[in-house]
Amino acid sequence: MSALHAIPCNVITGFLGAGKTTAILELLKQKPTDERWAVLVNEFGEVGIDGSLYNGSESEANGLFVREVPGGCMCCTAGLPMQIALNRLLTAARPHRLLIEPTGLGHPREILESLSAEHYREVLDLKSTLALVDARKVHDERYTQHASFRQQLAIADVIVANKADLYNDGDLPALMAFLEQIVDLNEKAVYPVAHGQVDTDWLNGSATAAGDTAQHHHHGESPATLDTHALPKQGYVSVDNQGEGFFSRGWVFDPAWTFDADRLYQLLLGIRAERIKGVFITARGIVAYNKADEVLSEFELDDTLDSRIECISSDTAAFEGLEAALLDCVVSR
């Protein structure tokens, strides 16, 4: 078997709720049928959701290979979680393209440094880094003053102003004015889009920030890896994480449990959190839920291993009573 060599690799970044997963799903629709693509997903919470979203829409038989690195920024702990997951993914998929989705609270510059290190130099060909951004957020200092938000835009080769169909007249000019303060727009391409409609042509430029010096960050001790294969007798497990000014709480439920989809929708509609993702086995099939900016959407998937949900909020009050409410949506066990 020949050695892996010069696999085109794109990092697709963006803050919480910017639409990274939607954009990658749009890219996967454009994947040539004779190619294998690999997606490495990093999630802030300990309960991985995005892998279920991707695998529920596609499969390895269709040339899509997905692996997750849950539990915070994957460049931490000397990069070992990312390296292990990436090496396994590359070996299994031998892909024609690799897409990496860091957590919205991660540090993409250091991820690019890891990908350009000596042991990947011959294996990966770093292409354009894309950063998705919702232009409406530049009116809010919680975003514009957040180091991750600024770094994501600074390291990007292509800036995708997503959700442009929802903008007011002043939102896009405000984004451009903010970008002029922190980046050289002569070195960036900026595309307004709706519904994450990213073009595969935008992937093919060369990455420009991979060799830049990173501003290294430090976290506390990494939380233990969540084992979702052996659930306790109660039939579910929950786990918390925190960092970068945000908190997450996630649950994994026994795959034998069935939920009421309508009750779930009404429950999630009322939760005040920055980000909610979930995949549930319901009485009307497998349903995924996605909430950002107080907008909740649902869509059907083909498959999932279990039911799970992750909520991210700047205030732990968002989680109060949520576990009991989720259990109340169970209709059979």
mmCIF file with all atom_site columns, C-alpha atoms in Angstrom, residues 24-229:
data_model
loop_
_atom_site.group_PDB
_atom_site.id
_atom_site.type_symbol
_atom_site.label_atom_id
_atom_site.label_alt_id
_atom_site.label_comp_id
_atom_site.label_asym_id
_atom_site.label_entity_id
_atom_site.label_seq_id
_atom_site.pdbx_PDB_ins_code
_atom_site.Cartn_x
_atom_site.Cartn_y
_atom_site.Cartn_z
_atom_site.occupancy
_atom_site.B_iso_or_equiv
_atom_site.pdbx_formal_charge
_atom_site.auth_seq_id
_atom_site.auth_comp_id
_atom_site.auth_asym_id
_atom_site.auth_atom_id
_atom_site.pdbx_PDB_model_num
ATOM 1   C CA . ILE A 1 24  ? -19.676 21.184 5.676  1.00 0.00 ? 24  ILE A CA 1
ATOM 2   C CA . LEU A 1 25  ? -22.892 19.303 4.887  1.00 0.00 ? 25  LEU A CA 1
ATOM 3   C CA . GLU A 1 26  ? -23.277 21.597 1.863  1.00 0.00 ? 26  GLU A CA 1
ATOM 4   C CA . LEU A 1 27  ? -19.707 20.823 0.808  1.00 0.00 ? 27  LEU A CA 1
ATOM 5   C CA . LEU A 1 28  ? -20.344 17.100 1.145  1.00 0.00 ? 28  LEU A CA 1
ATOM 6   C CA . LYS A 1 29  ? -23.234 17.421 -1.313 1.00 0.00 ? 29  LYS A CA 1
ATOM 7   C CA . GLN A 1 30  ? -20.654 18.639 -3.857 1.00 0.00 ? 30  GLN A CA 1
ATOM 8   C CA . LYS A 1 31  ? -18.210 15.792 -3.218 1.00 0.00 ? 31  LYS A CA 1
ATOM 9   C CA . PRO A 1 32  ? -17.367 13.913 -6.429 1.00 0.00 ? 32  PRO A CA 1
ATOM 10  C CA . THR A 1 33  ? -18.943 10.481 -6.235 1.00 0.00 ? 33  THR A CA 1
ATOM 11  C CA . ASP A 1 34  ? -15.639 8.746  -6.966 1.00 0.00 ? 34  ASP A CA 1
ATOM 12  C CA . GLU A 1 35  ? -13.775 10.473 -4.101 1.00 0.00 ? 35  GLU A CA 1
ATOM 13  C CA . ARG A 1 36  ? -13.403 9.614  -0.426 1.00 0.00 ? 36  ARG A CA 1
ATOM 14  C CA . TRP A 1 37  ? -13.591 12.571 1.945  1.00 0.00 ? 37  TRP A CA 1
ATOM 15  C CA . ALA A 1 38  ? -12.696 12.553 5.628  1.00 0.00 ? 38  ALA A CA 1
ATOM 16  C CA . VAL A 1 39  ? -14.072 14.898 8.301  1.00 0.00 ? 39  VAL A CA 1
ATOM 17  C CA . LEU A 1 40  ? -12.417 15.368 11.698 1.00 0.00 ? 40  LEU A CA 1
ATOM 18  C CA . VAL A 1 41  ? -14.803 17.103 14.092 1.00 0.00 ? 41  VAL A CA 1
ATOM 19  C CA . ASN A 1 42  ? -13.827 18.752 17.367 1.00 0.00 ? 42  ASN A CA 1
ATOM 20  C CA . GLU A 1 43  ? -16.597 19.672 19.807 1.00 0.00 ? 43  GLU A CA 1
ATOM 21  C CA . PHE A 1 44  ? -16.477 21.814 22.932 1.00 0.00 ? 44  PHE A CA 1
ATOM 22  C CA . GLY A 1 45  ? -18.736 19.459 24.879 1.00 0.00 ? 45  GLY A CA 1
ATOM 23  C CA . GLU A 1 46  ? -17.905 15.948 26.032 1.00 0.00 ? 46  GLU A CA 1
ATOM 24  C CA . VAL A 1 47  ? -20.887 14.476 24.153 1.00 0.00 ? 47  VAL A CA 1
ATOM 25  C CA . GLY A 1 48  ? -20.103 14.441 20.425 1.00 0.00 ? 48  GLY A CA 1
ATOM 26  C CA . ILE A 1 49  ? -23.090 15.349 18.244 1.00 0.00 ? 49  ILE A CA 1
ATOM 27  C CA . ASP A 1 50  ? -21.702 16.332 14.856 1.00 0.00 ? 50  ASP A CA 1
ATOM 28  C CA . GLY A 1 51  ? -20.478 12.834 14.046 1.00 0.00 ? 51  GLY A CA 1
ATOM 29  C CA . SER A 1 52  ? -24.074 11.626 14.277 1.00 0.00 ? 52  SER A CA 1
ATOM 30  C CA . LEU A 1 53  ? -25.232 14.492 12.060 1.00 0.00 ? 53  LEU A CA 1
ATOM 31  C CA . TYR A 1 54  ? -22.711 13.675 9.338  1.00 0.00 ? 54  TYR A CA 1
ATOM 32  C CA . ASN A 1 55  ? -23.022 9.903  9.578  1.00 0.00 ? 55  ASN A CA 1
ATOM 33  C CA . GLY A 1 56  ? -26.793 10.170 9.661  1.00 0.00 ? 56  GLY A CA 1
ATOM 34  C CA . SER A 1 57  ? -26.712 11.831 6.240  1.00 0.00 ? 57  SER A CA 1
ATOM 35  C CA . GLU A 1 58  ? -23.895 9.907  4.567  1.00 0.00 ? 58  GLU A CA 1
ATOM 36  C CA . SER A 1 59  ? -21.882 6.744  5.142  1.00 0.00 ? 59  SER A CA 1
ATOM 37  C CA . GLU A 1 60  ? -18.479 5.245  4.502  1.00 0.00 ? 60  GLU A CA 1
ATOM 38  C CA . ALA A 1 61  ? -20.049 3.266  1.662  1.00 0.00 ? 61  ALA A CA 1
ATOM 39  C CA . ASN A 1 62  ? -20.652 6.648  -0.005 1.00 0.00 ? 62  ASN A CA 1
ATOM 40  C CA . GLY A 1 63  ? -17.090 7.788  0.562  1.00 0.00 ? 63  GLY A CA 1
ATOM 41  C CA . LEU A 1 64  ? -17.517 9.780  3.803  1.00 0.00 ? 64  LEU A CA 1
ATOM 42  C CA . PHE A 1 65  ? -15.404 8.988  6.877  1.00 0.00 ? 65  PHE A CA 1
ATOM 43  C CA . VAL A 1 66  ? -15.992 10.911 10.127 1.00 0.00 ? 66  VAL A CA 1
ATOM 44  C CA . ARG A 1 67  ? -14.170 10.925 13.460 1.00 0.00 ? 67  ARG A CA 1
ATOM 45  C CA . GLU A 1 68  ? -14.731 13.104 16.533 1.00 0.00 ? 68  GLU A CA 1
ATOM 46  C CA . VAL A 1 69  ? -12.514 14.687 19.177 1.00 0.00 ? 69  VAL A CA 1
ATOM 47  C CA . PRO A 1 70  ? -14.925 15.804 21.938 1.00 0.00 ? 70  PRO A CA 1
ATOM 48  C CA . GLY A 1 71  ? -14.120 17.638 25.134 1.00 0.00 ? 71  GLY A CA 1
ATOM 49  C CA . GLY A 1 72  ? -12.695 21.031 24.170 1.00 0.00 ? 72  GLY A CA 1
ATOM 50  C CA . CYS A 1 73  ? -9.978  22.396 21.919 1.00 0.00 ? 73  CYS A CA 1
ATOM 51  C CA . MET A 1 74  ? -8.293  19.455 20.196 1.00 0.00 ? 74  MET A CA 1
ATOM 52  C CA . CYS A 1 75  ? -4.905  21.165 19.978 1.00 0.00 ? 75  CYS A CA 1
ATOM 53  C CA . CYS A 1 76  ? -4.480  20.884 23.762 1.00 0.00 ? 76  CYS A CA 1
ATOM 54  C CA . THR A 1 77  ? -2.825  18.101 25.770 1.00 0.00 ? 77  THR A CA 1
ATOM 55  C CA . ALA A 1 78  ? 0.171   18.304 23.430 1.00 0.00 ? 78  ALA A CA 1
ATOM 56  C CA . GLY A 1 79  ? -2.159  17.694 20.497 1.00 0.00 ? 79  GLY A CA 1
ATOM 57  C CA . LEU A 1 80  ? -2.439  13.983 21.302 1.00 0.00 ? 80  LEU A CA 1
ATOM 58  C CA . PRO A 1 81  ? -6.240  13.634 21.018 1.00 0.00 ? 81  PRO A CA 1
ATOM 59  C CA . MET A 1 82  ? -6.125  15.251 17.581 1.00 0.00 ? 82  MET A CA 1
ATOM 60  C CA . GLN A 1 83  ? -3.110  13.265 16.411 1.00 0.00 ? 83  GLN A CA 1
ATOM 61  C CA . ILE A 1 84  ? -4.597  9.933  17.469 1.00 0.00 ? 84  ILE A CA 1
ATOM 62  C CA . ALA A 1 85  ? -7.975  10.638 15.875 1.00 0.00 ? 85  ALA A CA 1
ATOM 63  C CA . LEU A 1 86  ? -6.397  12.108 12.732 1.00 0.00 ? 86  LEU A CA 1
ATOM 64  C CA . ASN A 1 87  ? -3.973  9.220  12.237 1.00 0.00 ? 87  ASN A CA 1
ATOM 65  C CA . ARG A 1 88  ? -6.759  6.669  12.606 1.00 0.00 ? 88  ARG A CA 1
ATOM 66  C CA . LEU A 1 89  ? -8.991  8.619  10.239 1.00 0.00 ? 89  LEU A CA 1
ATOM 67  C CA . LEU A 1 90  ? -6.320  8.945  7.553  1.00 0.00 ? 90  LEU A CA 1
ATOM 68  C CA . THR A 1 91  ? -5.458  5.256  7.798  1.00 0.00 ? 91  THR A CA 1
ATOM 69  C CA . ALA A 1 92  ? -9.098  4.157  7.544  1.00 0.00 ? 92  ALA A CA 1
ATOM 70  C CA . ALA A 1 93  ? -10.179 6.579  4.822  1.00 0.00 ? 93  ALA A CA 1
ATOM 71  C CA . ARG A 1 94  ? -7.062  7.239  2.710  1.00 0.00 ? 94  ARG A CA 1
ATOM 72  C CA . PRO A 1 95  ? -9.044  10.304 1.638  1.00 0.00 ? 95  PRO A CA 1
ATOM 73  C CA . HIS A 1 96  ? -8.897  12.528 -1.414 1.00 0.00 ? 96  HIS A CA 1
ATOM 74  C CA . ARG A 1 97  ? -9.713  15.484 0.865  1.00 0.00 ? 97  ARG A CA 1
ATOM 75  C CA . LEU A 1 98  ? -9.663  16.132 4.616  1.00 0.00 ? 98  LEU A CA 1
ATOM 76  C CA . LEU A 1 99  ? -11.958 18.682 6.281  1.00 0.00 ? 99  LEU A CA 1
ATOM 77  C CA . ILE A 1 100 ? -11.312 19.671 9.907  1.00 0.00 ? 100 ILE A CA 1
ATOM 78  C CA . GLU A 1 101 ? -14.008 21.398 11.951 1.00 0.00 ? 101 GLU A CA 1
ATOM 79  C CA . PRO A 1 102 ? -12.608 22.823 15.215 1.00 0.00 ? 102 PRO A CA 1
ATOM 80  C CA . THR A 1 103 ? -14.896 23.724 18.066 1.00 0.00 ? 103 THR A CA 1
ATOM 81  C CA . GLY A 1 104 ? -16.330 27.217 17.866 1.00 0.00 ? 104 GLY A CA 1
ATOM 82  C CA . LEU A 1 105 ? -14.373 28.038 21.029 1.00 0.00 ? 105 LEU A CA 1
ATOM 83  C CA . GLY A 1 106 ? -11.101 26.514 19.819 1.00 0.00 ? 106 GLY A CA 1
ATOM 84  C CA . HIS A 1 107 ? -7.806  27.925 18.623 1.00 0.00 ? 107 HIS A CA 1
ATOM 85  C CA . PRO A 1 108 ? -7.438  27.288 14.888 1.00 0.00 ? 108 PRO A CA 1
ATOM 86  C CA . ARG A 1 109 ? -4.002  28.883 14.597 1.00 0.00 ? 109 ARG A CA 1
ATOM 87  C CA . GLU A 1 110 ? -2.498  26.204 16.838 1.00 0.00 ? 110 GLU A CA 1
ATOM 88  C CA . ILE A 1 111 ? -4.406  23.505 14.980 1.00 0.00 ? 111 ILE A CA 1
ATOM 89  C CA . LEU A 1 112 ? -2.812  24.772 11.759 1.00 0.00 ? 112 LEU A CA 1
ATOM 90  C CA . GLU A 1 113 ? 0.570   24.627 13.469 1.00 0.00 ? 113 GLU A CA 1
ATOM 91  C CA . SER A 1 114 ? -0.040  20.999 14.402 1.00 0.00 ? 114 SER A CA 1
ATOM 92  C CA . LEU A 1 115 ? -1.088  20.134 10.859 1.00 0.00 ? 115 LEU A CA 1
ATOM 93  C CA . SER A 1 116 ? 2.026   21.769 9.398  1.00 0.00 ? 116 SER A CA 1
ATOM 94  C CA . ALA A 1 117 ? 4.392   19.978 11.811 1.00 0.00 ? 117 ALA A CA 1
ATOM 95  C CA . GLU A 1 118 ? 7.091   17.744 10.400 1.00 0.00 ? 118 GLU A CA 1
ATOM 96  C CA . HIS A 1 119 ? 5.231   14.433 10.784 1.00 0.00 ? 119 HIS A CA 1
ATOM 97  C CA . TYR A 1 120 ? 2.344   15.730 8.624  1.00 0.00 ? 120 TYR A CA 1
ATOM 98  C CA . ARG A 1 121 ? 4.384   17.822 6.194  1.00 0.00 ? 121 ARG A CA 1
ATOM 99  C CA . GLU A 1 122 ? 4.476   15.170 3.463  1.00 0.00 ? 122 GLU A CA 1
ATOM 100 C CA . VAL A 1 123 ? 1.065   13.707 4.273  1.00 0.00 ? 123 VAL A CA 1
ATOM 101 C CA . LEU A 1 124 ? -1.086  16.863 4.192  1.00 0.00 ? 124 LEU A CA 1
ATOM 102 C CA . ASP A 1 125 ? -1.291  19.726 1.718  1.00 0.00 ? 125 ASP A CA 1
ATOM 103 C CA . LEU A 1 126 ? -2.788  22.619 3.693  1.00 0.00 ? 126 LEU A CA 1
ATOM 104 C CA . LYS A 1 127 ? -5.302  24.494 1.588  1.00 0.00 ? 127 LYS A CA 1
ATOM 105 C CA . SER A 1 128 ? -7.507  27.523 2.293  1.00 0.00 ? 128 SER A CA 1
ATOM 106 C CA . THR A 1 129 ? -8.739  28.005 5.835  1.00 0.00 ? 129 THR A CA 1
ATOM 107 C CA . LEU A 1 130 ? -12.387 29.080 5.894  1.00 0.00 ? 130 LEU A CA 1
ATOM 108 C CA . ALA A 1 131 ? -13.963 31.052 8.740  1.00 0.00 ? 131 ALA A CA 1
ATOM 109 C CA . LEU A 1 132 ? -17.729 31.340 8.952  1.00 0.00 ? 132 LEU A CA 1
ATOM 110 C CA . VAL A 1 133 ? -19.095 34.410 10.693 1.00 0.00 ? 133 VAL A CA 1
ATOM 111 C CA . ASP A 1 134 ? -22.538 35.850 11.312 1.00 0.00 ? 134 ASP A CA 1
ATOM 112 C CA . ALA A 1 135 ? -22.177 39.578 10.551 1.00 0.00 ? 135 ALA A CA 1
ATOM 113 C CA . ARG A 1 136 ? -24.889 40.414 13.077 1.00 0.00 ? 136 ARG A CA 1
ATOM 114 C CA . LYS A 1 137 ? -22.499 39.410 15.881 1.00 0.00 ? 137 LYS A CA 1
ATOM 115 C CA . VAL A 1 138 ? -20.085 42.302 15.282 1.00 0.00 ? 138 VAL A CA 1
ATOM 116 C CA . HIS A 1 139 ? -22.524 44.593 17.095 1.00 0.00 ? 139 HIS A CA 1
ATOM 117 C CA . ASP A 1 140 ? -21.947 42.570 20.288 1.00 0.00 ? 140 ASP A CA 1
ATOM 118 C CA . GLU A 1 141 ? -18.716 43.032 22.284 1.00 0.00 ? 141 GLU A CA 1
ATOM 119 C CA . ARG A 1 142 ? -19.065 39.536 23.757 1.00 0.00 ? 142 ARG A CA 1
ATOM 120 C CA . TYR A 1 143 ? -18.032 38.357 20.294 1.00 0.00 ? 143 TYR A CA 1
ATOM 121 C CA . THR A 1 144 ? -15.758 41.116 19.017 1.00 0.00 ? 144 THR A CA 1
ATOM 122 C CA . GLN A 1 145 ? -13.671 41.080 22.201 1.00 0.00 ? 145 GLN A CA 1
ATOM 123 C CA . HIS A 1 146 ? -13.458 37.292 22.411 1.00 0.00 ? 146 HIS A CA 1
ATOM 124 C CA . ALA A 1 147 ? -9.982  36.056 21.506 1.00 0.00 ? 147 ALA A CA 1
ATOM 125 C CA . SER A 1 148 ? -11.227 32.972 19.634 1.00 0.00 ? 148 SER A CA 1
ATOM 126 C CA . PHE A 1 149 ? -13.680 34.998 17.530 1.00 0.00 ? 149 PHE A CA 1
ATOM 127 C CA . ARG A 1 150 ? -10.928 37.390 16.476 1.00 0.00 ? 150 ARG A CA 1
ATOM 128 C CA . GLN A 1 151 ? -8.346  34.675 15.847 1.00 0.00 ? 151 GLN A CA 1
ATOM 129 C CA . GLN A 1 152 ? -10.704 32.691 13.627 1.00 0.00 ? 152 GLN A CA 1
ATOM 130 C CA . LEU A 1 153 ? -11.093 35.686 11.322 1.00 0.00 ? 153 LEU A CA 1
ATOM 131 C CA . ALA A 1 154 ? -7.412  36.608 11.482 1.00 0.00 ? 154 ALA A CA 1
ATOM 132 C CA . ILE A 1 155 ? -6.144  33.206 10.305 1.00 0.00 ? 155 ILE A CA 1
ATOM 133 C CA . ALA A 1 156 ? -8.759  32.668 7.584  1.00 0.00 ? 156 ALA A CA 1
ATOM 134 C CA . ASP A 1 157 ? -7.963  32.822 3.893  1.00 0.00 ? 157 ASP A CA 1
ATOM 135 C CA . VAL A 1 158 ? -11.675 32.896 3.052  1.00 0.00 ? 158 VAL A CA 1
ATOM 136 C CA . ILE A 1 159 ? -14.240 34.599 5.291  1.00 0.00 ? 159 ILE A CA 1
ATOM 137 C CA . VAL A 1 160 ? -17.792 33.370 4.746  1.00 0.00 ? 160 VAL A CA 1
ATOM 138 C CA . ALA A 1 161 ? -20.419 35.847 5.973  1.00 0.00 ? 161 ALA A CA 1
ATOM 139 C CA . ASN A 1 162 ? -23.077 33.231 6.622  1.00 0.00 ? 162 ASN A CA 1
ATOM 140 C CA . LYS A 1 163 ? -26.819 33.783 7.221  1.00 0.00 ? 163 LYS A CA 1
ATOM 141 C CA . ALA A 1 164 ? -26.731 36.805 4.888  1.00 0.00 ? 164 ALA A CA 1
ATOM 142 C CA . ASP A 1 165 ? -30.446 36.333 4.202  1.00 0.00 ? 165 ASP A CA 1
ATOM 143 C CA . LEU A 1 166 ? -31.100 37.453 7.801  1.00 0.00 ? 166 LEU A CA 1
ATOM 144 C CA . TYR A 1 167 ? -28.929 40.594 7.762  1.00 0.00 ? 167 TYR A CA 1
ATOM 145 C CA . ASN A 1 168 ? -30.164 44.150 8.129  1.00 0.00 ? 168 ASN A CA 1
ATOM 146 C CA . ASP A 1 169 ? -28.743 46.797 5.794  1.00 0.00 ? 169 ASP A CA 1
ATOM 147 C CA . GLY A 1 170 ? -25.943 47.783 8.187  1.00 0.00 ? 170 GLY A CA 1
ATOM 148 C CA . ASP A 1 171 ? -24.742 44.313 9.195  1.00 0.00 ? 171 ASP A CA 1
ATOM 149 C CA . LEU A 1 172 ? -22.425 43.495 6.300  1.00 0.00 ? 172 LEU A CA 1
ATOM 150 C CA . PRO A 1 173 ? -20.816 46.982 6.260  1.00 0.00 ? 173 PRO A CA 1
ATOM 151 C CA . ALA A 1 174 ? -20.299 46.647 10.036 1.00 0.00 ? 174 ALA A CA 1
ATOM 152 C CA . LEU A 1 175 ? -18.544 43.310 9.498  1.00 0.00 ? 175 LEU A CA 1
ATOM 153 C CA . MET A 1 176 ? -16.289 44.785 6.830  1.00 0.00 ? 176 MET A CA 1
ATOM 154 C CA . ALA A 1 177 ? -15.406 47.714 9.094  1.00 0.00 ? 177 ALA A CA 1
ATOM 155 C CA . PHE A 1 178 ? -14.561 45.318 11.934 1.00 0.00 ? 178 PHE A CA 1
ATOM 156 C CA . LEU A 1 179 ? -12.447 43.158 9.640  1.00 0.00 ? 179 LEU A CA 1
ATOM 157 C CA . GLU A 1 180 ? -10.482 46.200 8.490  1.00 0.00 ? 180 GLU A CA 1
ATOM 158 C CA . GLN A 1 181 ? -9.435  46.732 12.128 1.00 0.00 ? 181 GLN A CA 1
ATOM 159 C CA . ILE A 1 182 ? -7.999  43.236 12.616 1.00 0.00 ? 182 ILE A CA 1
ATOM 160 C CA . VAL A 1 183 ? -6.936  41.859 9.192  1.00 0.00 ? 183 VAL A CA 1
ATOM 161 C CA . ASP A 1 184 ? -5.569  42.944 5.834  1.00 0.00 ? 184 ASP A CA 1
ATOM 162 C CA . LEU A 1 185 ? -8.567  42.569 3.555  1.00 0.00 ? 185 LEU A CA 1
ATOM 163 C CA . ASN A 1 186 ? -6.268  42.527 0.531  1.00 0.00 ? 186 ASN A CA 1
ATOM 164 C CA . GLU A 1 187 ? -5.222  39.057 1.692  1.00 0.00 ? 187 GLU A CA 1
ATOM 165 C CA . LYS A 1 188 ? -8.746  37.761 2.306  1.00 0.00 ? 188 LYS A CA 1
ATOM 166 C CA . ALA A 1 189 ? -11.721 36.785 0.210  1.00 0.00 ? 189 ALA A CA 1
ATOM 167 C CA . VAL A 1 190 ? -15.111 37.631 1.772  1.00 0.00 ? 190 VAL A CA 1
ATOM 168 C CA . TYR A 1 191 ? -18.279 35.949 0.502  1.00 0.00 ? 191 TYR A CA 1
ATOM 169 C CA . PRO A 1 192 ? -21.807 36.620 1.852  1.00 0.00 ? 192 PRO A CA 1
ATOM 170 C CA . VAL A 1 193 ? -23.890 33.420 1.698  1.00 0.00 ? 193 VAL A CA 1
ATOM 171 C CA . ALA A 1 194 ? -27.132 32.013 3.039  1.00 0.00 ? 194 ALA A CA 1
ATOM 172 C CA . HIS A 1 195 ? -27.651 28.577 4.590  1.00 0.00 ? 195 HIS A CA 1
ATOM 173 C CA . GLY A 1 196 ? -23.940 27.711 4.586  1.00 0.00 ? 196 GLY A CA 1
ATOM 174 C CA . GLN A 1 197 ? -23.764 27.527 0.793  1.00 0.00 ? 197 GLN A CA 1
ATOM 175 C CA . VAL A 1 198 ? -19.991 27.270 0.525  1.00 0.00 ? 198 VAL A CA 1
ATOM 176 C CA . ASP A 1 199 ? -18.458 26.593 -2.898 1.00 0.00 ? 199 ASP A CA 1
ATOM 177 C CA . THR A 1 200 ? -15.848 23.838 -3.207 1.00 0.00 ? 200 THR A CA 1
ATOM 178 C CA . ASP A 1 201 ? -13.773 26.190 -5.391 1.00 0.00 ? 201 ASP A CA 1
ATOM 179 C CA . TRP A 1 202 ? -13.051 28.223 -2.245 1.00 0.00 ? 202 TRP A CA 1
ATOM 180 C CA . LEU A 1 203 ? -11.209 25.236 -0.765 1.00 0.00 ? 203 LEU A CA 1
ATOM 181 C CA . ASN A 1 204 ? -8.401  25.100 -3.267 1.00 0.00 ? 204 ASN A CA 1
ATOM 182 C CA . GLY A 1 205 ? -6.192  28.079 -2.399 1.00 0.00 ? 205 GLY A CA 1
ATOM 183 C CA . SER A 1 206 ? -3.088  27.670 -0.250 1.00 0.00 ? 206 SER A CA 1
ATOM 184 C CA . ALA A 1 207 ? -3.203  28.248 3.483  1.00 0.00 ? 207 ALA A CA 1
ATOM 185 C CA . THR A 1 208 ? -1.318  31.401 4.461  1.00 0.00 ? 208 THR A CA 1
ATOM 186 C CA . ALA A 1 209 ? -1.412  31.292 8.275  1.00 0.00 ? 209 ALA A CA 1
ATOM 187 C CA . ALA A 1 210 ? -0.034  27.825 8.932  1.00 0.00 ? 210 ALA A CA 1
ATOM 188 C CA . GLY A 1 211 ? 3.468   29.015 9.680  1.00 0.00 ? 211 GLY A CA 1
ATOM 189 C CA . ASP A 1 212 ? 2.534   32.004 11.837 1.00 0.00 ? 212 ASP A CA 1
ATOM 190 C CA . THR A 1 213 ? 3.563   32.054 15.469 1.00 0.00 ? 213 THR A CA 1
ATOM 191 C CA . ALA A 1 214 ? 0.657   31.049 17.678 1.00 0.00 ? 214 ALA A CA 1
ATOM 192 C CA . GLN A 1 215 ? -0.273  32.773 20.907 1.00 0.00 ? 215 GLN A CA 1
ATOM 193 C CA . HIS A 1 216 ? -0.225  29.653 23.016 1.00 0.00 ? 216 HIS A CA 1
ATOM 194 C CA . HIS A 1 217 ? -3.015  29.161 25.481 1.00 0.00 ? 217 HIS A CA 1
ATOM 195 C CA . HIS A 1 218 ? -3.344  27.008 28.544 1.00 0.00 ? 218 HIS A CA 1
ATOM 196 C CA . HIS A 1 219 ? -6.243  25.079 30.003 1.00 0.00 ? 219 HIS A CA 1
ATOM 197 C CA . GLY A 1 220 ? -6.729  23.210 33.200 1.00 0.00 ? 220 GLY A CA 1
ATOM 198 C CA . GLU A 1 221 ? -6.505  19.474 33.393 1.00 0.00 ? 221 GLU A CA 1
ATOM 199 C CA . SER A 1 222 ? -8.421  17.829 30.548 1.00 0.00 ? 222 SER A CA 1
ATOM 200 C CA . PRO A 1 223 ? -11.634 16.073 31.616 1.00 0.00 ? 223 PRO A CA 1
ATOM 201 C CA . ALA A 1 224 ? -11.773 12.308 31.385 1.00 0.00 ? 224 ALA A CA 1
ATOM 202 C CA . THR A 1 225 ? -13.016 10.838 28.126 1.00 0.00 ? 225 THR A CA 1
ATOM 203 C CA . LEU A 1 226 ? -16.711 10.010 28.260 1.00 0.00 ? 226 LEU A CA 1
ATOM 204 C CA . ASP A 1 227 ? -17.439 6.303  27.806 1.00 0.00 ? 227 ASP A CA 1
ATOM 205 C CA . THR A 1 228 ? -20.845 6.083  26.132 1.00 0.00 ? 228 THR A CA 1
ATOM 206 C CA . HIS A 1 229 ? -20.617 2.353  25.436 1.00 0.00 ? 229 HIS A CA 1
#
